[in-house]
Short mmCIF file of C-alpha atoms and ligand atoms in Angstrom, two decimals:
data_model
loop_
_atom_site.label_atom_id
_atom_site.label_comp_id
_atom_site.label_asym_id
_atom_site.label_seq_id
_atom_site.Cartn_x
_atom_site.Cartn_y
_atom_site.Cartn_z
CA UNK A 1314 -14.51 11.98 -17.14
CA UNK A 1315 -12.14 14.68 -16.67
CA UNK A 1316 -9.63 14.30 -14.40
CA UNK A 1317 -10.66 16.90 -12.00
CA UNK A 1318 -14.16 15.25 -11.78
CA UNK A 1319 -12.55 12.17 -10.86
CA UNK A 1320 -10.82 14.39 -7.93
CA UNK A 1321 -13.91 15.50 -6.93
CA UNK A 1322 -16.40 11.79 -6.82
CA UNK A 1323 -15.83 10.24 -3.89
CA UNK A 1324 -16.14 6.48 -4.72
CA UNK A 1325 -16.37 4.84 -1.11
CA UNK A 1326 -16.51 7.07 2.23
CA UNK A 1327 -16.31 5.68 5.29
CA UNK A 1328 -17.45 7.18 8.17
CA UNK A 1329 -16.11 7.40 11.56
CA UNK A 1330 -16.54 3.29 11.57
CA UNK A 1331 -15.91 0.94 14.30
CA UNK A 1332 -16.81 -2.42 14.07
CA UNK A 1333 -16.75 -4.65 17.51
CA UNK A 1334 -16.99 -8.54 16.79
CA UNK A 1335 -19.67 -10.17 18.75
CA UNK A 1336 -20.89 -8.36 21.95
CA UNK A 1337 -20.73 -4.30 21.15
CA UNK A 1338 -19.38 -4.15 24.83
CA UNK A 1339 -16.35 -7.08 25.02
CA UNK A 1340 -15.83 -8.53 21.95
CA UNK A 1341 -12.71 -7.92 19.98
CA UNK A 1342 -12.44 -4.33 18.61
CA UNK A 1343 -10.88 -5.15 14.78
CA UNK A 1344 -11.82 -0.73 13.61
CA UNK A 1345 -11.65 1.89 16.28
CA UNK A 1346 -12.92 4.77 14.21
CA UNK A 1347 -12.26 5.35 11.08
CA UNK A 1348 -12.66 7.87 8.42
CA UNK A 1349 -11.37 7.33 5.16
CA UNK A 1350 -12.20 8.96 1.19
CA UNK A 1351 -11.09 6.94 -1.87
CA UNK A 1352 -11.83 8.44 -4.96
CA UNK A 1353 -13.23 7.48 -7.95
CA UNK A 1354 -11.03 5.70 -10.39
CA UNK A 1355 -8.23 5.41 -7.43
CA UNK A 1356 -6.12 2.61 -6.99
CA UNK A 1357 -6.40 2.76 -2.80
CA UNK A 1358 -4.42 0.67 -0.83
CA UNK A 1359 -5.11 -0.51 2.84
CA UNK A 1360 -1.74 -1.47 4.36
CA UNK A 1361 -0.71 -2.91 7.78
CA UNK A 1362 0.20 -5.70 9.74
CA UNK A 1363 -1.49 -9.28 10.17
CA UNK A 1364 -4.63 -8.08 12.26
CA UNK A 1365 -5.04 -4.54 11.65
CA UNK A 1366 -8.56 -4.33 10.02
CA UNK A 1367 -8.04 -4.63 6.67
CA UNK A 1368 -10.11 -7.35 6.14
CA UNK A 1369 -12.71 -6.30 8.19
CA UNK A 1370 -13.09 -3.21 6.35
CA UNK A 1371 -13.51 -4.61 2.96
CA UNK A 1372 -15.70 -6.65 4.02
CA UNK A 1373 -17.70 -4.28 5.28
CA UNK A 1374 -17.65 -2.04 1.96
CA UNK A 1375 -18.80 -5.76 0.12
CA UNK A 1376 -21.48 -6.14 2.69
CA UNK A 1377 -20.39 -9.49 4.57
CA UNK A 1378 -19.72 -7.41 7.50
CA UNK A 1379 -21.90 -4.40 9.24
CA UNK A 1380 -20.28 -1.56 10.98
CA UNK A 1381 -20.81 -1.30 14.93
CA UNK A 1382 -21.34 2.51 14.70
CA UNK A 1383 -20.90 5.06 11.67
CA UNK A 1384 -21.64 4.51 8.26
CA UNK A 1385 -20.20 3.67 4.65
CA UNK A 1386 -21.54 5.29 1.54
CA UNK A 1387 -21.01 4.71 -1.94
CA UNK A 1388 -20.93 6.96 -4.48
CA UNK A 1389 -22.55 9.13 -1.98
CA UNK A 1390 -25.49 6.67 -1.12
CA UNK A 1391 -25.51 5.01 2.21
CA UNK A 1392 -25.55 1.25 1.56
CA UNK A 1393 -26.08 -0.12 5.28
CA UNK A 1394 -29.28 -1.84 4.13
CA UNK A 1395 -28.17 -3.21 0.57
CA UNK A 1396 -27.62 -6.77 0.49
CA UNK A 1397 -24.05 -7.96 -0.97
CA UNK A 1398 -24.97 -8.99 -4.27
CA UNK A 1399 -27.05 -5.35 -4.56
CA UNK A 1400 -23.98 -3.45 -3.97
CA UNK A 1401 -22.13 -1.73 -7.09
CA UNK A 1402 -18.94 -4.04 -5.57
CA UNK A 1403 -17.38 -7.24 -6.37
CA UNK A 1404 -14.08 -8.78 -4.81
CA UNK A 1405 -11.06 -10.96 -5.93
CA UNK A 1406 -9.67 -12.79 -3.41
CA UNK A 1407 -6.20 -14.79 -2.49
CA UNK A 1408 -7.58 -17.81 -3.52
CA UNK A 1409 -9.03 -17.80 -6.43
CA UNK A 1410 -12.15 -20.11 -5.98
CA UNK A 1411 -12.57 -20.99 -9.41
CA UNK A 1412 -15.48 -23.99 -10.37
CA UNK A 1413 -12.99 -26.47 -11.16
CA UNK A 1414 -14.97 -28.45 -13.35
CA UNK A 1415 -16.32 -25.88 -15.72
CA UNK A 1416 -14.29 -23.98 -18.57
CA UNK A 1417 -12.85 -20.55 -18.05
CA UNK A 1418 -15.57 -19.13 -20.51
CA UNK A 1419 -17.88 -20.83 -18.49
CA UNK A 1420 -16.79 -19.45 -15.01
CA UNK A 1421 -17.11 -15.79 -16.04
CA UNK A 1422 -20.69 -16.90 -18.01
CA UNK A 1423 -21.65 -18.40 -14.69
CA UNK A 1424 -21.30 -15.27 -12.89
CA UNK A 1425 -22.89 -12.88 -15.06
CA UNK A 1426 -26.25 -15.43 -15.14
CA UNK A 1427 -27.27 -14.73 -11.86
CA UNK A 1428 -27.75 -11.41 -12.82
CA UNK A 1429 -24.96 -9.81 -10.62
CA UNK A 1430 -25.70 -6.17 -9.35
CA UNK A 1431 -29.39 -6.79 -10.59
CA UNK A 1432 -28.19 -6.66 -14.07
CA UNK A 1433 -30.19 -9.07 -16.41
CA UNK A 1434 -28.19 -10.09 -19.34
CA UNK A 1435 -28.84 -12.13 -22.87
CA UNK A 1436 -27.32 -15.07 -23.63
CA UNK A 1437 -25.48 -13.18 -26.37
CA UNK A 1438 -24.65 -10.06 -24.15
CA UNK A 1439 -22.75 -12.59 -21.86
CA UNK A 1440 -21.02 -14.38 -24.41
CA UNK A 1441 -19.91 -10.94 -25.29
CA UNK A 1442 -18.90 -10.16 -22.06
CA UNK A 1443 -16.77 -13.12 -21.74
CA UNK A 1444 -15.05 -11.99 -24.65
CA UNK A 1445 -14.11 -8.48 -23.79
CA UNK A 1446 -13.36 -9.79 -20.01
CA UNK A 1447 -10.80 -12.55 -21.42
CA UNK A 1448 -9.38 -9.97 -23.86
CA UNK A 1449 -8.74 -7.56 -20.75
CA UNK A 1450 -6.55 -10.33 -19.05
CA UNK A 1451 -5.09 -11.45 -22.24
CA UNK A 1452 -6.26 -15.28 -21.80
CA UNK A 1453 -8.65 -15.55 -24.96
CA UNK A 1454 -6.91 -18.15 -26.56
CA UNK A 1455 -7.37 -20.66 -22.92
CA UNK A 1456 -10.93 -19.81 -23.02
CA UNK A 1457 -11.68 -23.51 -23.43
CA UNK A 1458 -9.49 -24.97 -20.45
CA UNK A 1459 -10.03 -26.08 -17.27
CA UNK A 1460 -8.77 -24.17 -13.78
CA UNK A 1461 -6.40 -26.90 -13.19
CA UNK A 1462 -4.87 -26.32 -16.38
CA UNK A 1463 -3.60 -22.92 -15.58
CA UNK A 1464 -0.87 -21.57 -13.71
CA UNK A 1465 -1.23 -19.94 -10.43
CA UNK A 1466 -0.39 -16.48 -12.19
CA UNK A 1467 -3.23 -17.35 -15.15
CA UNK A 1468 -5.55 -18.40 -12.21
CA UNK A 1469 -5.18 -15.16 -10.59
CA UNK A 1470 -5.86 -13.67 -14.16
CA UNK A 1471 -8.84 -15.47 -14.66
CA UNK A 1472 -10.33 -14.37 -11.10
CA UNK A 1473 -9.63 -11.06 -11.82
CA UNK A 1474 -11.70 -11.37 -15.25
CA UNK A 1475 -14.77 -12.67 -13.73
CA UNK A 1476 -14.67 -10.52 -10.83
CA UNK A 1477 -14.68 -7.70 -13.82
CA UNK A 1478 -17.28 -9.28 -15.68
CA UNK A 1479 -20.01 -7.46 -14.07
CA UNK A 1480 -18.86 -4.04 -14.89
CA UNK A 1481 -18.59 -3.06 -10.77
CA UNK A 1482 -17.95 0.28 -10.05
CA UNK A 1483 -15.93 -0.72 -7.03
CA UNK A 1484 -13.25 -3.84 -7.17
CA UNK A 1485 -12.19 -4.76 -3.71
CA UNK A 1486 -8.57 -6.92 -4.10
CA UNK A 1487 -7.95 -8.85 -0.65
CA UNK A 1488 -4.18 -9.52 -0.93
CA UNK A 1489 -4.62 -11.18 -4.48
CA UNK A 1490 -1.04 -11.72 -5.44
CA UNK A 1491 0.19 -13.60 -2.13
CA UNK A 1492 -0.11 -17.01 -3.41
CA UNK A 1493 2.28 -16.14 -6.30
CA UNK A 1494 5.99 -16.23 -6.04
CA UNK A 1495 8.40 -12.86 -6.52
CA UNK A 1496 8.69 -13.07 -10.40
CA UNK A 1497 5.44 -13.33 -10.69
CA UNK A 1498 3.95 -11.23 -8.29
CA UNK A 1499 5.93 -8.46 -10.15
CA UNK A 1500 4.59 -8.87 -13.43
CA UNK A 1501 0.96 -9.33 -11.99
CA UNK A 1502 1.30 -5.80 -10.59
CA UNK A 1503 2.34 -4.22 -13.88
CA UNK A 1504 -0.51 -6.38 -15.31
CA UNK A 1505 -3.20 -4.87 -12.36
CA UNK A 1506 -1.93 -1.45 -12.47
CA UNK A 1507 -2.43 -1.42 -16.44
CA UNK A 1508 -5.85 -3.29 -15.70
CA UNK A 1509 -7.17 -0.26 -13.68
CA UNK A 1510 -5.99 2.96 -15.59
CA UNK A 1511 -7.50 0.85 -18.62
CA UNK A 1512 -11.20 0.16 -17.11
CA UNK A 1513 -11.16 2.93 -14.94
CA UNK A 1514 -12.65 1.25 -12.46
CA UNK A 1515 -11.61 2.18 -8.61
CA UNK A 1516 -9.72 -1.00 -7.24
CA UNK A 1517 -9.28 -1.11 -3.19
CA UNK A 1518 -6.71 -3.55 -2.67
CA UNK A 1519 -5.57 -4.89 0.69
CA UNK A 1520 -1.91 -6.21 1.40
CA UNK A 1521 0.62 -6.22 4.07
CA UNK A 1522 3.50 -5.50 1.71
CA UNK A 1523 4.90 -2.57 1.73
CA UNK A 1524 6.72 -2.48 -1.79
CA UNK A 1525 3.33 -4.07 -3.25
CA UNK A 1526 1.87 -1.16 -2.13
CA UNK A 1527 4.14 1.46 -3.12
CA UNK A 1528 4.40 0.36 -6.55
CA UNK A 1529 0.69 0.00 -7.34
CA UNK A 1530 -0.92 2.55 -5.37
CA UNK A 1531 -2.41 6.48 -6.12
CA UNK A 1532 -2.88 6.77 -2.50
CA UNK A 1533 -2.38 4.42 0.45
CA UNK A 1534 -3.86 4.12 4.16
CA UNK A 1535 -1.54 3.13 6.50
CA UNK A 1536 -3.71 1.09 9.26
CA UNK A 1537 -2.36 -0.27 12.46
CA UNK A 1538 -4.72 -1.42 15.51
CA UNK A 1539 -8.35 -0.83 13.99
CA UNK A 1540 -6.54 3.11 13.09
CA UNK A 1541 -5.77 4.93 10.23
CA UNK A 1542 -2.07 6.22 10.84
CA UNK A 1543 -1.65 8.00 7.57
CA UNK A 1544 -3.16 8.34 4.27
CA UNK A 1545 -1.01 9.89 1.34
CA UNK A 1546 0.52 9.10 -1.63
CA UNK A 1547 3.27 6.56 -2.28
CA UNK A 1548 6.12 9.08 -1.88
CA UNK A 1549 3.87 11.17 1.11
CA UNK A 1550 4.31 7.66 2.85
CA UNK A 1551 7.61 7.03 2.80
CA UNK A 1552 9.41 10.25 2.92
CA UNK A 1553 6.92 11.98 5.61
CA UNK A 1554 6.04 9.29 7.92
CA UNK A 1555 4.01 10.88 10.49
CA UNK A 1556 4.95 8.84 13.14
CA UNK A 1557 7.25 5.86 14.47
CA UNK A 1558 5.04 3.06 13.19
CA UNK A 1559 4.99 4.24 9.77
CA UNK A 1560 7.97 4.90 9.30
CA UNK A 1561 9.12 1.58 10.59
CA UNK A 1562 6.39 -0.22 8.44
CA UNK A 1563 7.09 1.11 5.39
CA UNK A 1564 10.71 0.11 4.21
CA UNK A 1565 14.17 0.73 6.89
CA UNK A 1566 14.30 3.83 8.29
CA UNK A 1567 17.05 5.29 10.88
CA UNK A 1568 15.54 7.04 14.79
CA UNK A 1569 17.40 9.62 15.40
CA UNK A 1570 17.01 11.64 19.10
CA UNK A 1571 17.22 15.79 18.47
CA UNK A 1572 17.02 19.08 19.73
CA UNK A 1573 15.49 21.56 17.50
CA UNK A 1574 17.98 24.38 17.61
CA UNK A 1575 16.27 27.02 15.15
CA UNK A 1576 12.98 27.58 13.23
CA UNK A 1577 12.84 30.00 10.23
CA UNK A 1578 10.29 30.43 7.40
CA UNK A 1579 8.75 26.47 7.95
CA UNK A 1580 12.27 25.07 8.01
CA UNK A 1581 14.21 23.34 11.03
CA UNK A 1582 17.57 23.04 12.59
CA UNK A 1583 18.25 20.10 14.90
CA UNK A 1584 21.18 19.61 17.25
CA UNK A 1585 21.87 15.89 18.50
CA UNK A 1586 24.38 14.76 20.75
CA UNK A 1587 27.14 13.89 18.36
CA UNK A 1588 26.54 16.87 15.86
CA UNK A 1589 25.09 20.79 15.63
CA UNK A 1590 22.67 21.64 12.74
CA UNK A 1591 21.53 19.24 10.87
CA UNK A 1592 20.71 20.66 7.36
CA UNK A 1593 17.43 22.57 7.44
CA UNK A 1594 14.16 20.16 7.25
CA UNK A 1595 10.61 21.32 6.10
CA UNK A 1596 8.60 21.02 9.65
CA UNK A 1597 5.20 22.85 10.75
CA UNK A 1598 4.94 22.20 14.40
CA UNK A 1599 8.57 22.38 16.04
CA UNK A 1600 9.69 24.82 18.52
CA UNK A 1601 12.97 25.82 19.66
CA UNK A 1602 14.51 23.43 22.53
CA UNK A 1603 11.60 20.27 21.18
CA UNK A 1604 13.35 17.16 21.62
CA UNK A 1605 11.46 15.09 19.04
CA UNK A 1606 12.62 11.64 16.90
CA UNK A 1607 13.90 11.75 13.78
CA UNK A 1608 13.57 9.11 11.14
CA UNK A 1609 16.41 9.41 8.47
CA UNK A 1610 16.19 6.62 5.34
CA UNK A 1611 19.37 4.53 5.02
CA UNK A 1612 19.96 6.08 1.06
CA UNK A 1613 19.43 9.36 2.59
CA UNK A 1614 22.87 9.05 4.30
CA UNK A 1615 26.20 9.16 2.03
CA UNK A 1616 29.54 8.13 3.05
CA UNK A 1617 32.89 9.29 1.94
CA UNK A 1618 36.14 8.07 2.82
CA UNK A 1619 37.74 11.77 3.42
CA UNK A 1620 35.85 13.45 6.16
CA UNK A 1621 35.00 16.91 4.45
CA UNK A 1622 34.80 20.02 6.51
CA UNK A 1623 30.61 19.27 6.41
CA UNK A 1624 30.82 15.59 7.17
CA UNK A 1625 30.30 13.87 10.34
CA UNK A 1626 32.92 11.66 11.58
CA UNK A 1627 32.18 8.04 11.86
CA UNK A 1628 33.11 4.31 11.97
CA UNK A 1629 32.54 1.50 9.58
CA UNK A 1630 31.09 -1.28 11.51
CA UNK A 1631 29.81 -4.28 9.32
CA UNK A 1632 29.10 -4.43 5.78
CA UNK A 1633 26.22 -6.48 3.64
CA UNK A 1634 26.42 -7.19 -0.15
CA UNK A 1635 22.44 -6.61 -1.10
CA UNK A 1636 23.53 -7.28 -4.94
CA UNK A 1637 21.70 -3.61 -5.87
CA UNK A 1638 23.39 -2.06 -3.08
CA UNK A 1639 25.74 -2.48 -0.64
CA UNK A 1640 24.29 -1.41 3.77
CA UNK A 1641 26.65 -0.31 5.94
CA UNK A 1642 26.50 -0.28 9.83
CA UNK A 1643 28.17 3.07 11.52
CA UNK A 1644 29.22 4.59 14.44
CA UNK A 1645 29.13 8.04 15.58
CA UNK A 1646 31.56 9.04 18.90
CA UNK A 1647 28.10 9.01 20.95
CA UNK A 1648 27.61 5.61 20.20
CA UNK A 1649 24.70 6.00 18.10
CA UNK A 1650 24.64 3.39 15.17
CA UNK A 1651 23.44 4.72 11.63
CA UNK A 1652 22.27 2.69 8.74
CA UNK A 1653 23.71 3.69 5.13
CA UNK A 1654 22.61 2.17 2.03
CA UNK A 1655 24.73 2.86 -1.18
CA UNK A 1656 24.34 1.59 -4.76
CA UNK A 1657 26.50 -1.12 -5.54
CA UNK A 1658 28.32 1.07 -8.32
CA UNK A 1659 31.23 0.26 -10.10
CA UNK A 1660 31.87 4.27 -11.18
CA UNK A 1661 30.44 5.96 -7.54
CA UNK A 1662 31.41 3.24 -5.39
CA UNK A 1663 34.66 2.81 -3.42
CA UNK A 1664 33.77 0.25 -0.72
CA UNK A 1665 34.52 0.95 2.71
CA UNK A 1666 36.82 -0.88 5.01
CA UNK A 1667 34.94 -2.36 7.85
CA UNK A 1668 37.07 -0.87 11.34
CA UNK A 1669 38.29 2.28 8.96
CA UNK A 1670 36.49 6.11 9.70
CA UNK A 1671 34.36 7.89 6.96
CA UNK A 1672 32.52 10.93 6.56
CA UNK A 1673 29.00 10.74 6.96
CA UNK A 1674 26.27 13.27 5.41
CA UNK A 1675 22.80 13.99 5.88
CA UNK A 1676 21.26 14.54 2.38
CA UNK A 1677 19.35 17.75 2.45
CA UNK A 1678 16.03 17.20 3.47
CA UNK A 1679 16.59 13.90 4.41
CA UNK A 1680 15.17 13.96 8.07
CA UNK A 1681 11.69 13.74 8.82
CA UNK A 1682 10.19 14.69 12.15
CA UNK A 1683 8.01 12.33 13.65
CA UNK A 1684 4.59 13.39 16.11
CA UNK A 1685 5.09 10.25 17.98
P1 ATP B 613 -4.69 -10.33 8.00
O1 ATP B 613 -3.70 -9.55 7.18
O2 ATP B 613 -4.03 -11.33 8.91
O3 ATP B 613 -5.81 -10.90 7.20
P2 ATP B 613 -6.30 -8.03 8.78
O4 ATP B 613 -5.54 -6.77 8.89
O5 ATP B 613 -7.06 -8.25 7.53
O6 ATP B 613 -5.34 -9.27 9.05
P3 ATP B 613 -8.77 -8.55 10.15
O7 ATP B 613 -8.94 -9.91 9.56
O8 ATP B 613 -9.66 -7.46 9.65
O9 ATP B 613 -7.26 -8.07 10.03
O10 ATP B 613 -8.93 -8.66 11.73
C1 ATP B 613 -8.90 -7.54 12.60
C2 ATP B 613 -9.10 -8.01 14.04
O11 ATP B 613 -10.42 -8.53 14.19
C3 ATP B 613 -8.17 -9.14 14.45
O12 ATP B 613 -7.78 -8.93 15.79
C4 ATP B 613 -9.01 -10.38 14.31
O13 ATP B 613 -8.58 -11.37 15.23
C5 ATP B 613 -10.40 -9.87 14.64
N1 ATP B 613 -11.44 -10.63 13.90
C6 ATP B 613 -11.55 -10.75 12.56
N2 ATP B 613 -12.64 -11.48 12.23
C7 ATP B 613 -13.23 -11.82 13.39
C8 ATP B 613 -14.41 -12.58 13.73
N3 ATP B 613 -15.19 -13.08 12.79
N4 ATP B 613 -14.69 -12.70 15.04
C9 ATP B 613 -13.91 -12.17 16.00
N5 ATP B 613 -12.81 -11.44 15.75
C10 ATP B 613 -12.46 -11.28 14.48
#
């Protein structure tokens, strides 16, 4: 498939979906109303906090849950009244419910004889399948073990194998890598990422972390109370945050109060009380005299011990080793207090005395405007 056709397929839509638990009229509202497009072959991320929806909107593209009002279609086909195990979908949850007392050969076997998404398969065509499906993960060689044999890492491996097995067109992830610790949540993501360009397959994936999602994702949703507060790519996410919550969510971020003092050819000027024109940011919507928020990211900022003639002046209030980087806390003669993140660099880095005055700057660009 070429890779504007893959543009073009829609995988899942979902649309304008709320889903109400219990009565339609007081029970808990988990989706408000939400419209979403993931592609084919996209890796699609839901992010948010505990409680957002997440989980009710997988499993609502799986079929354990129905929509209130609006619809979901796959590949284009409406699948409100196809069972789960109908559905061109399988999922690969946190834990990995594995049979313990069968092999891992004969997990994925078991799976693909009870002729998942209708498909009826020979004895030999399985066999084959568990094969290919153990080669994918790169576990051939445990084929004969048992689950409790395995580490959590080859575990996940394992459930992500059998949840292949079948050949879905859709692979819903429900925050797969949380039971594994930091090293090896890392390499799993290298691991899934390589999975999916390889198969081709689109993966959904749910998480509430927002460097999981950053790193793995073509595109993410940003959800927060049953809404959809952005969808973009990684970089769209984090360096246009359309409002407050996103760009609070994902990573540290800097509110800033402004004044936008000029607009020229899509670009803005902002005054703010301790400094005139802030270097020109890209900005549809502002208007001369807006007072609006900005959200500036901490390595955005850059601090220099002489304060140049296009530095701001400022105060060095506390500073944190981070190991990669070193955060400092400033001041600027409003009171406003500014977080600066610098590389921990030997060659770029002359640390700051905590109580001395620096120069601060605003990288070019750096500020985004926020609608609310
Ligand atoms: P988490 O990350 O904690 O799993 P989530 O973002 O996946 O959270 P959901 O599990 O989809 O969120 O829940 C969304 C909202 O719906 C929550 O307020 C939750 O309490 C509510 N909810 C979920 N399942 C049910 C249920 N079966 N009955 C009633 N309310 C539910």
């Amino acid at each position: 498939m070429n890779a504007l056709h893959a543009l073009q397929t829609l995988a899942v839509s979902v649309r304008s979906v709320r889903k109400v638990y219990g009565d339609p009229h007081s029970g808990p509202v988990a989706l408000k109303n939400i419209d979403l497009d993931i592609r084919d072959n996209e890796f699609f991320t839901l992010l948010g906090p505990s409680g957002c929806g997440k989980t009710t909107l997988l499993r609502m593209i799986a079929g354990f849950e129905f929509p209130t009002q609006g619809e979901i279609l796959l590949y284009g086909e409406n699948i409100a009244e196809r069972p789960p195990f109908e559905r061109p979908v399988n999922t690969v949850f946190q834990h990995y419910a594995l049979f313990p007392h069968m092999t891992l050969a004969e997990n994925l076997a078991f799976g693909l004889e009870s002729r998942p998404m209708g498909q009826v398969l020979s004895k030999a065509q399985i066999a084959e399948r568990v094969r290919e499906m153990l080669a994918l993960v790169q576990m051939e060689r445990f084929a004969g073990r048992k689950p409790n044999q395995l580490s959590g890492g080859q575990q996940q491996r394992i459930a992500l194998a059998r949840a292949l097995a079948p050949h879905p067109k859709v692979l819903l992830l429900d925050e797969p890598l949380s039971a594994l610790d930091l090293k090896l949540r890392q390499a799993m993501r290298e691991e899934l990422k390589t999975i999916q360009a390889k198969t081709g397959i689109t993966f959904i994936f749910v998480t509430h972390d927002q460097e999981e999602a950053l790193t793995l994702s073509d595109r993410i949703a940003v959800l927060s109370e049953g809404e959809v507060q952005q969808v973009g790519r990684p970089e769209e996410i984090y360096e246009q945050p359309r409002n407050r919550f996103v760009a609070d969510f994902i990573g540290e971020t800097n509110f800033i109060q402004a004044t936008v003092s000029r607009v020229e050819a899509g670009l803005v000027w902002f005054n703010g009380p301790a400094w005139h024109a802030l270097p020109a940011q890209p900005c549809k919507e502002a208007q001369v005299g807006q007072q609006v928020t900005l959200s500036v990211r901490p390595e955005r900022l850059h601090l220099c011990s002489d304060i140049a003639a296009d530095a701001l002046s400022c105060r060095i209030e506390t500073m944190t080793y981070l190991g990669t980087d070193l955060q400092y806390q400033v001041s600027l003669s409003d009171g406003t207090r500014l977080t600066v993140r610098t590389p921990n660099s030997v060659e770029h880095n002359q640390r700051l005395a905590v109580g001395s005055n620096a120069g601060l700057v605003f990288e070019r660009g750096s500020a985004s405007v926020l609608l609310d």
